[in-house]
Amino acid sequence: MELEFLGTSSGTPTKTRNVSALALRSPLAGRWYLVDCGEGTQHRLLHTSLSLMGLRAIFITHVHGDHCYGLPGLLASAGLLNRTDELLLVGPAAIAAFVQGVMETTQLGLPYPLAFLPVEQGIPNGLLPDFEVRATALSHRVPSYAYSFTESTVERKLDAARLRADGVPRGPAWGELQRGRDVRLANGRALRAQDYLLPPRKPRTIIIGGDNDTPELLADEAVGADVLVHEATYTEEILEKVGPAPQHSTARRTARFAADANIPNLVLTHFSPRYQQHNGPQTLADVEREARAAYHGNLFLANDLDRFSLDRQGRLSRIAQAG
Amino acid sequence: MELEFLGTSSGTPTKTRNVSALALRSPLAGRWYLVDCGEGTQHRLLHTSLSLMGLRAIFITHVHGDHCYGLPGLLASAGLLNRTDELLLVGPAAIAAFVQGVMETTQLGLPYPLAFLPVEQGIPNGLLPDFEVRATALSHRVPSYAYSFTESTVERKLDAARLRADGVPRGPAWGELQRGRDVRLANGRALRAQDYLLPPRKPRTIIIGGDNDTPELLADEAVGADVLVHEATYTEEILEKVGPAPQHSTARRTARFAADANIPNLVLTHFSPRYQQHNGPQTLADVEREARAAYHGNLFLANDLDRFSLDRQGRLSRIAQAG
């Protein structure tokens, strides 16, 4: 499972960070999903190998502009590429009103079907071919959601020791059994795949949060999850100055929750532009220090165009970093 | 008078060119105007010295997304900067519906007044303190306009020869006369400013066109104009393949019009992304060749972040070029 950050700034873009967007690559070749779509997301995509033709669904966490103002342009550009495959859009009902309003007032027609699923109605099982998706309501100034992606299909390994013990010769039969198919050998002996497959590993889960001042709302979802991607808009010091009205999390608050919930990998994002000035009074090092004090797992602060890979053992690694 | 190109691609952004936006700097310190605002315009501004606090008015040529989808994010970012000065928005009535719809559906509030002037009603005299603005209807798939900016105030030079001939001693009186104020000398002699000021030079005019397949619609406006900025989306060869339905101009069509209208400076922009592939069958050199064959004036093909200066003699120069 791979994540590629397309925007990691909150509110406004900066020279090095765009507003929110995050790509989740599917194990199915060329397919991918987008979570949030701030203005300029399609511009960021030009610097990745992700294609608008391979995009299967977009999940929007909430209706604030820095999470959705890139939608109309991205939808239009997919149309100019002559996309014909349906595109699924999942988000709060206000997102449908936003997109429909823009399409009508700006005479935007699309050559492909755009399907909308309001997250308030719940996400049905089997929505995607490769991930089970769940939504969790968060706490923000407008309805905001986290999306959890759990892989639907987990490959199973052959129990080679048992095959050898039972005297099944290595050959095409082994491949058939691994694919889950029962086999009859040349000598007439019947083999059931279930008897020769090891128990499947736990399917991996990645939680991607929207804006949220109460990470604890993800406690149920966090049980057994491998990765949490969550906002850490500022430090406690800045939260005290700003006050609670914007309803964002601090690095400490997010990190403490991840520690309490035993989430092994944590990626912080959605940083206030104030931390991005090299000569400012605070920098991202302050955000990182506050998080590390509360969380001793595998911690990252995301940058635009960072790519992360989650291996089968549930270990997240940064595999590419923005130049 | 200075122009700074913020986007020069048509339809979709590319790695090096954003969709349409163009800044016109005011002679009044720090003030500037924006013509069109494609998605990502606020991102481009981060690489210029232009500030959202100094922006006084936005002129939108037409409602297609590549000319206006950057508006909501730019307006929101000006709000996050705590702008309080009124911002004027001029454009087709559909632009007001677009912006109001986005503000309502995404709960975008602004801490400054946003005034809207529908271009269909005509532009009143004295709208801006520094330029007279006129709008000209063009021919495109949706209502599209060109905006002409003529400087309102032209400095006048003193007739030094006459002052000397009349025996007026060089001193504070000369400065008063140049400011247009009548003067009484110490010896009681009265001098009228009008008698000692040379005739003003012609005020400079820049025409900035929207998408348009009929440049000749600008014939009246072009009389005496110094600069035309106009789309040249593709060459005649590509127009033949694409057909006339998109209603764009070719390099030849725009250049021929500028030649016939005796416009001394021509800047082409809004290039199809097909010309931006270095290994593509056609490049911008083809666009330039076609234009130069028809127009022998001062011709430029705009790049993103190019800055142009129009001097008092009406000569346009590229003063900075994107690195």
XYZ file of C-alpha atoms in Angstrom:
646
model
C 0.000 0.000 0.000
C 1.355 3.388 -0.989
C 0.543 6.964 -0.043
C 1.680 10.028 -1.973
C 1.191 13.443 -0.388
C 0.073 16.138 -2.814
C -0.505 18.930 -0.300
C 0.454 19.346 3.363
C -0.316 22.984 4.214
C -3.389 24.201 6.069
C -5.529 27.093 4.834
C -3.249 28.621 2.208
C -0.533 27.265 -0.054
C 3.104 28.248 0.452
C 6.035 28.105 -1.956
C 6.806 24.500 -0.983
C 3.510 23.130 0.336
C 0.137 23.028 -1.341
C -3.199 22.718 0.443
C -4.566 19.281 1.280
C -4.616 16.279 -1.042
C -3.347 12.726 -0.612
C -3.175 9.861 -3.104
C -3.650 6.213 -2.124
C -2.360 3.821 -4.755
C -4.320 0.662 -5.352
C -2.645 -2.724 -5.689
C -4.572 -2.921 -8.993
C -2.259 -1.595 -11.679
C -2.646 2.092 -12.456
C -5.638 2.620 -10.144
C -5.556 5.129 -7.354
C -7.762 7.110 -5.001
C -7.624 10.718 -3.898
C -8.455 11.974 -0.403
C -9.185 15.715 -0.476
C -8.523 17.964 -3.416
C -7.337 21.451 -2.499
C -6.772 24.044 -5.218
C -3.758 23.099 -7.321
C -4.024 19.340 -6.766
C -4.063 18.741 -10.523
C -0.904 20.845 -10.772
C 0.850 18.668 -8.175
C -0.201 15.534 -10.069
C 1.839 16.719 -13.062
C 4.933 16.063 -10.936
C 3.946 12.459 -10.112
C 3.317 9.308 -12.126
C -0.387 9.399 -11.184
C -2.778 9.821 -14.113
C -6.262 11.309 -14.048
C -7.281 8.330 -16.180
C -6.392 5.900 -13.373
C -8.214 7.836 -10.660
C -11.217 5.742 -9.540
C -12.685 7.696 -6.635
C -12.263 10.910 -4.684
C -13.015 11.118 -0.970
C -13.508 14.609 0.476
C -13.207 14.993 4.248
C -15.058 18.321 4.549
C -16.217 21.287 2.590
C -13.577 23.883 3.512
C -11.954 25.354 0.432
C -8.422 24.182 1.194
C -9.742 20.620 0.933
C -12.026 20.871 -2.116
C -11.389 23.932 -4.326
C -9.256 21.840 -6.670
C -12.181 19.591 -7.562
C -13.750 21.563 -10.432
C -10.451 22.011 -12.277
C -9.423 18.399 -11.767
C -12.792 17.136 -13.014
C -12.573 19.478 -16.018
C -9.044 18.359 -16.891
C -10.068 14.691 -16.738
C -12.766 15.639 -19.242
C -10.295 17.393 -21.545
C -8.288 14.147 -21.498
C -11.437 12.465 -22.864
C -11.938 10.291 -19.833
C -15.032 8.115 -20.231
C -14.850 5.873 -17.115
C -17.143 6.736 -14.240
C -15.567 8.682 -11.405
C -16.928 8.229 -7.878
C -17.044 11.207 -5.527
C -17.620 10.556 -1.809
C -18.042 13.368 0.702
C -20.425 15.434 2.796
C -23.618 16.340 0.932
C -22.412 19.949 0.688
C -19.694 18.759 -1.692
C -22.293 17.649 -4.221
C -23.984 21.052 -3.968
C -20.613 22.759 -4.453
C -19.670 20.713 -7.529
C -23.114 20.895 -9.111
C -23.244 24.644 -8.534
C -19.866 25.188 -10.180
C -20.752 22.943 -13.124
C -23.984 24.846 -13.729
C -22.694 28.386 -13.278
C -19.556 27.816 -15.373
C -21.139 25.580 -18.020
C -18.800 22.702 -17.237
C -19.867 19.486 -18.963
C -18.019 16.215 -18.403
C -17.702 13.384 -20.952
C -17.758 10.761 -18.165
C -20.299 9.891 -15.449
C -19.652 11.477 -12.066
C -21.317 9.453 -9.292
C -21.811 11.018 -5.869
C -22.137 9.159 -2.574
C -23.022 11.319 0.456
C -20.886 10.095 3.340
C -23.668 10.920 5.806
C -25.597 7.908 4.465
C -22.773 5.525 5.320
C -20.434 3.704 2.976
C -21.676 0.351 1.654
C -19.512 -2.752 1.753
C -17.777 -3.544 -1.481
C -17.779 0.048 -2.723
C -14.240 -0.391 -4.073
C -12.781 -3.574 -5.560
C -9.548 -3.361 -3.577
C -10.303 -1.669 -0.252
C -13.076 -1.731 2.295
C -13.798 1.876 3.221
C -15.268 3.187 6.441
C -16.036 6.770 7.418
C -15.832 8.206 10.941
C -17.379 11.532 11.933
C -14.869 13.968 13.446
C -15.164 17.282 15.278
C -14.592 20.476 13.281
C -16.368 23.716 12.389
C -18.213 21.910 9.598
C -19.016 18.175 9.300
C -15.677 16.447 8.773
C -14.825 12.772 8.298
C -11.943 10.349 8.439
C -11.757 7.585 5.832
C -10.263 4.186 6.659
C -9.014 1.931 3.893
C -8.578 -1.774 4.625
C -7.254 -4.038 1.916
C -10.010 -6.399 0.730
C -7.812 -9.190 -0.563
C -4.955 -10.646 1.395
C -2.739 -13.101 -0.442
C -2.240 -16.431 1.393
C 0.987 -18.392 1.460
C 1.240 -22.109 0.750
C 2.010 -24.404 3.662
C 5.037 -25.900 1.892
C 6.043 -27.989 4.900
C 2.696 -29.748 4.923
C 2.744 -30.260 1.161
C 6.137 -31.905 1.432
C 5.033 -33.951 4.455
C 2.023 -35.166 2.466
C 4.262 -36.042 -0.457
C 2.695 -33.602 -2.935
C 5.315 -33.026 -5.632
C 6.291 -29.417 -6.397
C 4.661 -28.459 -9.692
C 1.578 -26.817 -11.224
C -0.591 -28.236 -8.433
C 1.150 -25.966 -5.926
C 0.248 -22.888 -7.978
C -3.381 -23.994 -8.273
C -3.617 -24.532 -4.517
C -2.122 -21.116 -3.806
C -4.790 -19.565 -6.028
C -7.335 -21.242 -3.748
C -8.354 -23.914 -6.238
C -8.837 -27.562 -5.237
C -6.719 -29.970 -7.256
C -6.856 -33.609 -8.377
C -3.407 -35.092 -8.962
C -2.556 -37.446 -11.848
C -2.795 -40.358 -9.438
C -6.391 -39.436 -8.650
C -5.700 -37.977 -5.239
C -7.880 -34.928 -4.339
C -6.331 -31.969 -2.523
C -8.349 -29.142 -0.916
C -6.772 -25.711 -1.142
C -7.968 -24.796 2.350
C -5.840 -27.594 3.794
C -2.622 -26.237 2.282
C -2.948 -22.477 2.756
C -1.494 -20.777 5.818
C -3.845 -18.507 7.776
C -4.046 -15.134 6.055
C -2.149 -12.242 7.571
C -4.153 -9.399 9.018
C -5.358 -7.042 6.262
C -3.660 -3.659 6.536
C -5.599 -0.508 7.400
C -4.743 3.141 6.803
C -6.836 5.882 8.439
C -6.798 9.291 6.779
C -8.343 12.004 8.918
C -9.925 15.297 7.953
C -9.672 18.441 10.041
C -10.468 17.500 13.635
C -9.874 18.798 17.138
C -10.673 15.469 18.852
C -8.494 12.594 17.620
C -10.074 10.342 20.272
C -13.129 10.094 18.027
C -11.008 7.638 16.025
C -10.468 5.301 18.988
C -12.721 2.483 17.699
C -11.372 2.803 14.195
C -7.801 2.751 15.479
C -8.056 -0.773 16.910
C -5.671 -2.797 14.781
C -5.033 0.013 12.317
C -1.535 0.248 10.874
C -1.256 3.897 9.893
C -2.898 7.114 10.998
C -2.560 10.200 8.802
C -3.855 13.135 10.832
C -3.607 16.885 10.995
C -1.267 18.577 13.458
C -1.993 22.139 12.469
C 0.080 23.686 15.242
C 1.780 23.257 18.590
C 0.136 23.688 21.989
C 1.853 27.077 22.333
C 0.157 28.383 19.182
C -3.170 26.772 20.079
C -3.152 28.827 23.266
C -2.638 32.016 21.256
C -5.143 31.140 18.533
C -7.798 29.712 20.849
C -9.975 26.663 20.219
C -12.344 28.257 17.672
C -10.644 26.928 14.503
C -11.068 23.394 15.907
C -7.734 21.937 14.902
C -5.438 19.446 16.617
C -1.987 20.117 17.957
C 1.003 17.864 17.452
C 0.773 16.788 21.089
C -2.909 15.979 20.931
C -2.601 13.868 17.795
C 0.569 12.140 18.992
C -0.881 11.311 22.406
C -3.927 9.758 20.813
C -1.805 7.641 18.464
C 0.306 6.511 21.422
C -2.726 5.641 23.559
C -4.326 3.794 20.650
C -1.120 1.851 19.907
C -1.061 2.886 16.262
C 2.386 1.837 15.032
C 2.793 4.427 12.238
C 1.777 8.090 12.437
C 2.046 10.687 9.672
C 1.383 14.299 10.605
C 0.236 16.786 7.974
C -1.829 19.996 7.440
C 0.741 22.332 8.958
C 0.009 25.970 9.555
C 1.942 28.177 7.094
C 3.481 29.927 10.121
C 5.885 26.983 10.544
C 7.128 27.207 7.006
C 9.037 30.455 7.311
C 12.676 29.618 7.813
C 13.242 32.738 9.852
C 9.929 32.555 11.741
C 9.719 32.260 15.523
C 8.582 28.625 15.194
C 9.406 25.959 12.639
C 8.275 22.430 11.857
C 11.044 21.235 14.179
C 8.864 22.512 17.029
C 5.909 20.508 15.752
C 8.075 17.415 15.443
C 9.610 17.837 18.915
C 6.169 18.118 20.507
C 4.953 14.995 18.700
C 8.033 12.903 19.518
C 7.693 13.724 23.202
C 4.275 12.083 23.239
C 4.647 9.288 20.663
C 7.454 6.755 20.375
C 6.210 4.878 17.328
C 7.190 5.343 13.688
C 6.581 9.052 13.163
C 6.751 11.191 10.025
C 5.971 14.786 9.146
C 4.717 14.732 5.566
C 6.077 16.957 2.820
C 4.499 17.551 -0.553
C 5.409 14.782 -3.018
C 6.621 12.461 -0.259
C 5.805 8.820 -1.042
C 5.289 6.242 1.668
C 5.051 2.485 1.411
C 3.405 0.234 3.987
C 4.947 -3.237 3.793
C 3.165 -6.524 4.549
C 4.563 -6.507 8.064
C 2.832 -3.173 8.693
C 5.967 -1.016 8.652
C 5.658 2.373 6.962
C 8.707 3.805 5.157
C 9.297 7.001 3.243
C 10.363 5.745 -0.193
C 10.692 9.046 -1.998
C 11.049 12.579 -0.839
C 10.450 15.843 -2.624
C 13.661 17.238 -4.117
C 2.832 50.313 -17.130
C 3.770 46.764 -16.303
C 2.286 43.371 -17.091
C 3.175 40.148 -15.308
C 1.926 36.880 -16.767
C 0.744 34.370 -14.179
C -0.623 31.732 -16.552
C -0.266 31.215 -20.308
C -1.716 27.746 -21.005
C -5.170 27.061 -22.397
C -7.547 24.544 -20.837
C -5.197 22.639 -18.547
C -2.015 23.514 -16.695
C 1.309 21.975 -17.692
C 4.532 21.627 -15.726
C 5.712 25.060 -16.827
C 2.541 26.959 -17.691
C -0.512 27.582 -15.575
C -3.973 28.439 -16.883
C -4.870 32.069 -17.560
C -4.113 35.000 -15.283
C -2.365 38.296 -15.927
C -1.398 41.076 -13.513
C -1.410 44.759 -14.458
C 0.598 46.894 -12.058
C -0.728 50.315 -11.222
C 1.501 53.393 -11.171
C 0.112 53.862 -7.636
C 2.535 52.150 -5.272
C 1.671 48.562 -4.415
C -1.653 48.536 -6.283
C -2.367 46.079 -9.032
C -5.167 44.507 -11.040
C -5.761 40.942 -12.097
C -7.258 39.877 -15.426
C -8.562 36.297 -15.211
C -7.863 33.935 -12.368
C -7.406 30.313 -13.397
C -6.877 27.629 -10.756
C -3.500 28.063 -9.100
C -3.215 31.818 -9.661
C -2.627 32.388 -5.931
C 0.156 29.795 -6.122
C 1.855 31.697 -8.948
C 1.596 34.939 -6.969
C 3.814 33.408 -4.273
C 6.648 33.576 -6.814
C 6.151 37.296 -7.539
C 6.311 40.488 -5.494
C 2.557 41.009 -5.899
C 0.556 40.932 -2.663
C -3.099 40.021 -2.239
C -3.331 43.090 -0.003
C -2.457 45.379 -2.939
C -4.930 43.799 -5.362
C -7.680 46.358 -6.079
C -9.852 44.705 -8.705
C -10.220 41.478 -10.660
C -11.499 41.424 -14.239
C -12.750 38.094 -15.554
C -13.050 37.701 -19.321
C -15.426 34.707 -19.327
C -16.761 31.932 -17.193
C -14.730 28.969 -18.445
C -12.935 27.228 -15.599
C -9.409 27.824 -16.849
C -10.094 31.556 -16.473
C -11.938 31.645 -13.131
C -11.491 28.489 -10.983
C -8.749 30.176 -8.984
C -11.121 32.876 -7.732
C -12.571 31.139 -4.635
C -9.167 30.152 -3.273
C -7.648 33.547 -3.964
C -10.561 35.330 -2.276
C -10.306 32.951 0.704
C -6.552 33.475 1.051
C -6.990 37.262 1.007
C -9.428 36.732 3.876
C -6.968 34.574 5.835
C -4.489 37.471 5.463
C -7.125 39.609 7.237
C -7.687 41.878 4.282
C -10.310 44.519 5.096
C -10.206 46.726 1.954
C -12.989 46.289 -0.567
C -12.157 44.136 -3.581
C -13.900 44.831 -6.888
C -14.818 41.944 -9.153
C -15.800 42.714 -12.766
C -17.023 40.044 -15.165
C -19.967 38.403 -16.880
C -22.972 38.010 -14.572
C -22.331 34.253 -14.464
C -19.149 34.961 -12.494
C -21.167 36.442 -9.636
C -23.397 33.354 -9.609
C -20.303 31.122 -9.582
C -18.616 32.951 -6.700
C -21.794 33.320 -4.639
C -22.614 29.654 -5.143
C -19.172 28.545 -3.992
C -19.258 30.864 -0.988
C -22.630 29.498 0.091
C -22.003 25.798 -0.497
C -18.557 25.845 1.131
C -19.372 28.267 3.960
C -16.745 30.747 2.808
C -17.030 34.069 4.626
C -14.781 37.013 3.775
C -13.666 39.724 6.228
C -13.693 42.353 3.451
C -16.410 43.660 1.106
C -16.505 42.039 -2.324
C -18.193 44.313 -4.857
C -19.406 42.893 -8.163
C -19.882 44.804 -11.394
C -21.515 42.859 -14.250
C -19.647 43.763 -17.419
C -22.845 43.417 -19.466
C -24.058 46.695 -17.911
C -21.026 48.580 -19.175
C -18.131 50.000 -17.213
C -18.636 53.488 -15.768
C -16.036 56.225 -16.191
C -13.747 56.665 -13.230
C -14.158 53.105 -11.965
C -10.447 52.953 -11.123
C -8.292 55.846 -9.904
C -5.452 55.129 -12.315
C -6.914 53.626 -15.478
C -9.976 54.157 -17.609
C -11.391 50.739 -18.384
C -13.477 49.701 -21.341
C -14.939 46.304 -22.171
C -15.459 44.892 -25.669
C -17.643 41.870 -26.392
C -15.784 39.077 -28.215
C -16.869 35.866 -29.948
C -16.530 32.611 -28.010
C -18.654 29.665 -26.846
C -19.790 31.719 -23.852
C -19.941 35.525 -23.480
C -16.320 36.702 -23.454
C -14.831 40.182 -23.132
C -11.644 42.120 -23.696
C -10.665 44.797 -21.182
C -8.781 47.917 -22.251
C -6.810 49.908 -19.715
C -5.901 53.508 -20.543
C -3.875 55.513 -18.070
C -6.003 58.285 -16.530
C -3.243 60.692 -15.615
C -0.504 61.706 -17.982
C 2.297 63.786 -16.541
C 3.032 67.008 -18.479
C 6.474 68.446 -19.046
C 7.390 72.104 -18.499
C 8.112 74.254 -21.547
C 11.528 75.275 -20.260
C 12.418 77.151 -23.425
C 9.408 79.435 -23.071
C 10.045 79.954 -19.354
C 13.582 81.066 -20.168
C 12.405 83.237 -23.060
C 9.910 84.920 -20.717
C 12.668 85.460 -18.158
C 11.092 83.341 -15.423
C 13.943 82.406 -13.066
C 14.476 78.706 -12.333
C 13.177 78.044 -8.802
C 10.130 76.922 -6.817
C 7.812 78.586 -9.361
C 8.846 76.038 -12.003
C 7.779 73.171 -9.750
C 4.422 74.804 -9.012
C 3.747 75.347 -12.705
C 4.595 71.744 -13.505
C 2.061 70.618 -10.894
C -0.504 72.631 -12.862
C -0.748 75.477 -10.363
C -0.821 79.142 -11.394
C 1.908 81.233 -9.777
C 2.468 84.906 -8.775
C 6.149 85.835 -8.699
C 7.728 88.074 -6.029
C 7.609 90.972 -8.508
C 3.820 90.585 -8.737
C 3.818 89.004 -12.195
C 1.115 86.285 -12.668
C 1.923 83.099 -14.613
C -0.707 80.612 -15.826
C 0.369 76.961 -15.682
C -1.450 76.215 -18.947
C 0.856 78.613 -20.769
C 4.013 76.821 -19.640
C 3.076 73.154 -19.940
C 3.814 71.215 -23.115
C 0.897 69.314 -24.647
C 0.434 66.008 -22.816
C 1.631 62.851 -24.518
C -0.993 60.353 -25.612
C -2.148 58.219 -22.679
C -1.055 54.612 -23.143
C -3.574 51.813 -23.686
C -3.234 48.079 -23.180
C -5.943 45.719 -24.483
C -6.222 42.330 -22.800
C -8.473 39.936 -24.666
C -10.400 36.927 -23.454
C -10.941 33.794 -25.516
C -12.074 34.879 -28.966
C -12.196 33.552 -32.515
C -12.703 36.981 -34.134
C -9.937 39.454 -33.254
C -11.488 41.965 -35.693
C -14.121 42.671 -33.026
C -11.380 44.736 -31.380
C -10.906 46.996 -34.435
C -12.463 50.114 -32.878
C -10.695 49.550 -29.588
C -7.379 49.054 -31.348
C -7.272 52.573 -32.774
C -4.329 54.196 -31.035
C -3.793 51.260 -28.636
C -0.203 50.468 -27.691
C -0.386 46.811 -26.717
C -2.646 43.908 -27.543
C -2.502 40.785 -25.389
C -4.519 38.117 -27.186
C -4.898 34.370 -27.328
C -3.237 32.360 -30.076
C -4.361 28.944 -28.945
C -2.985 27.124 -31.955
C -1.724 27.308 -35.517
C -3.868 27.181 -38.655
C -2.783 23.569 -39.187
C -4.202 22.510 -35.837
C -7.334 24.633 -36.278
C -8.083 22.633 -39.416
C -7.818 19.398 -37.452
C -9.741 20.622 -34.412
C -12.425 22.482 -36.357
C -13.967 25.828 -35.444
C -16.196 24.619 -32.581
C -13.869 25.620 -29.696
C -13.914 29.187 -31.086
C -10.291 30.081 -30.564
C -7.891 32.199 -32.616
C -4.811 31.002 -34.402
C -1.456 32.736 -34.344
C -2.014 33.875 -37.933
C -5.471 35.255 -37.273
C -4.398 37.266 -34.233
C -1.205 38.479 -35.876
C -2.964 39.564 -39.078
C -5.465 41.562 -37.103
C -2.718 43.286 -35.079
C -0.898 44.094 -38.324
C -4.020 45.464 -40.035
C -4.876 47.520 -36.934
C -1.335 48.901 -36.667
C -0.919 47.852 -33.061
C 2.784 48.321 -32.347
C 3.161 45.658 -29.601
C 1.560 42.207 -29.613
C 1.801 39.580 -26.883
C 0.444 36.117 -27.668
C -0.710 33.818 -24.883
C -3.156 30.983 -24.024
C -1.242 28.284 -25.861
C -2.618 24.803 -26.299
C -0.733 22.296 -24.108
C 0.061 20.354 -27.299
C 2.821 22.881 -28.086
C 4.509 22.417 -24.762
C 5.813 18.910 -25.325
C 9.434 19.188 -26.334
C 9.183 16.018 -28.388
C 5.718 16.766 -29.769
C 5.030 17.123 -33.487
C 4.549 20.887 -33.035
C 6.136 23.363 -30.660
C 5.701 27.011 -29.782
C 8.271 27.782 -32.462
C 5.547 26.888 -34.974
C 3.149 29.337 -33.317
C 5.812 32.038 -33.357
C 6.763 31.413 -37.002
C 3.127 31.698 -38.084
C 2.687 34.956 -36.171
C 5.919 36.543 -37.447
C 4.937 35.817 -41.033
C 1.846 37.996 -40.598
C 3.031 40.662 -38.148
C 6.214 42.716 -38.286
C 5.736 44.738 -35.090
C 7.120 44.084 -31.640
C 5.997 40.497 -30.985
C 6.266 38.331 -27.881
C 5.040 34.891 -26.867
C 4.331 35.119 -23.148
C 5.686 32.661 -20.591
C 4.530 32.295 -17.016
C 6.205 34.859 -14.744
C 7.368 36.991 -17.671
C 7.263 40.688 -16.822
C 6.798 43.345 -19.473
C 7.194 47.095 -19.210
C 5.573 49.609 -21.554
C 7.659 52.796 -21.629
C 6.326 56.320 -22.158
C 7.208 56.121 -25.843
C 4.901 53.113 -26.179
C 7.633 50.480 -26.568
C 7.034 47.184 -24.795
C 10.024 45.244 -23.409
C 10.370 41.978 -21.585
C 12.103 43.019 -18.337
C 12.137 39.674 -16.558
C 11.762 36.156 -17.743
C 10.892 33.006 -15.868
C 14.019 31.114 -14.844
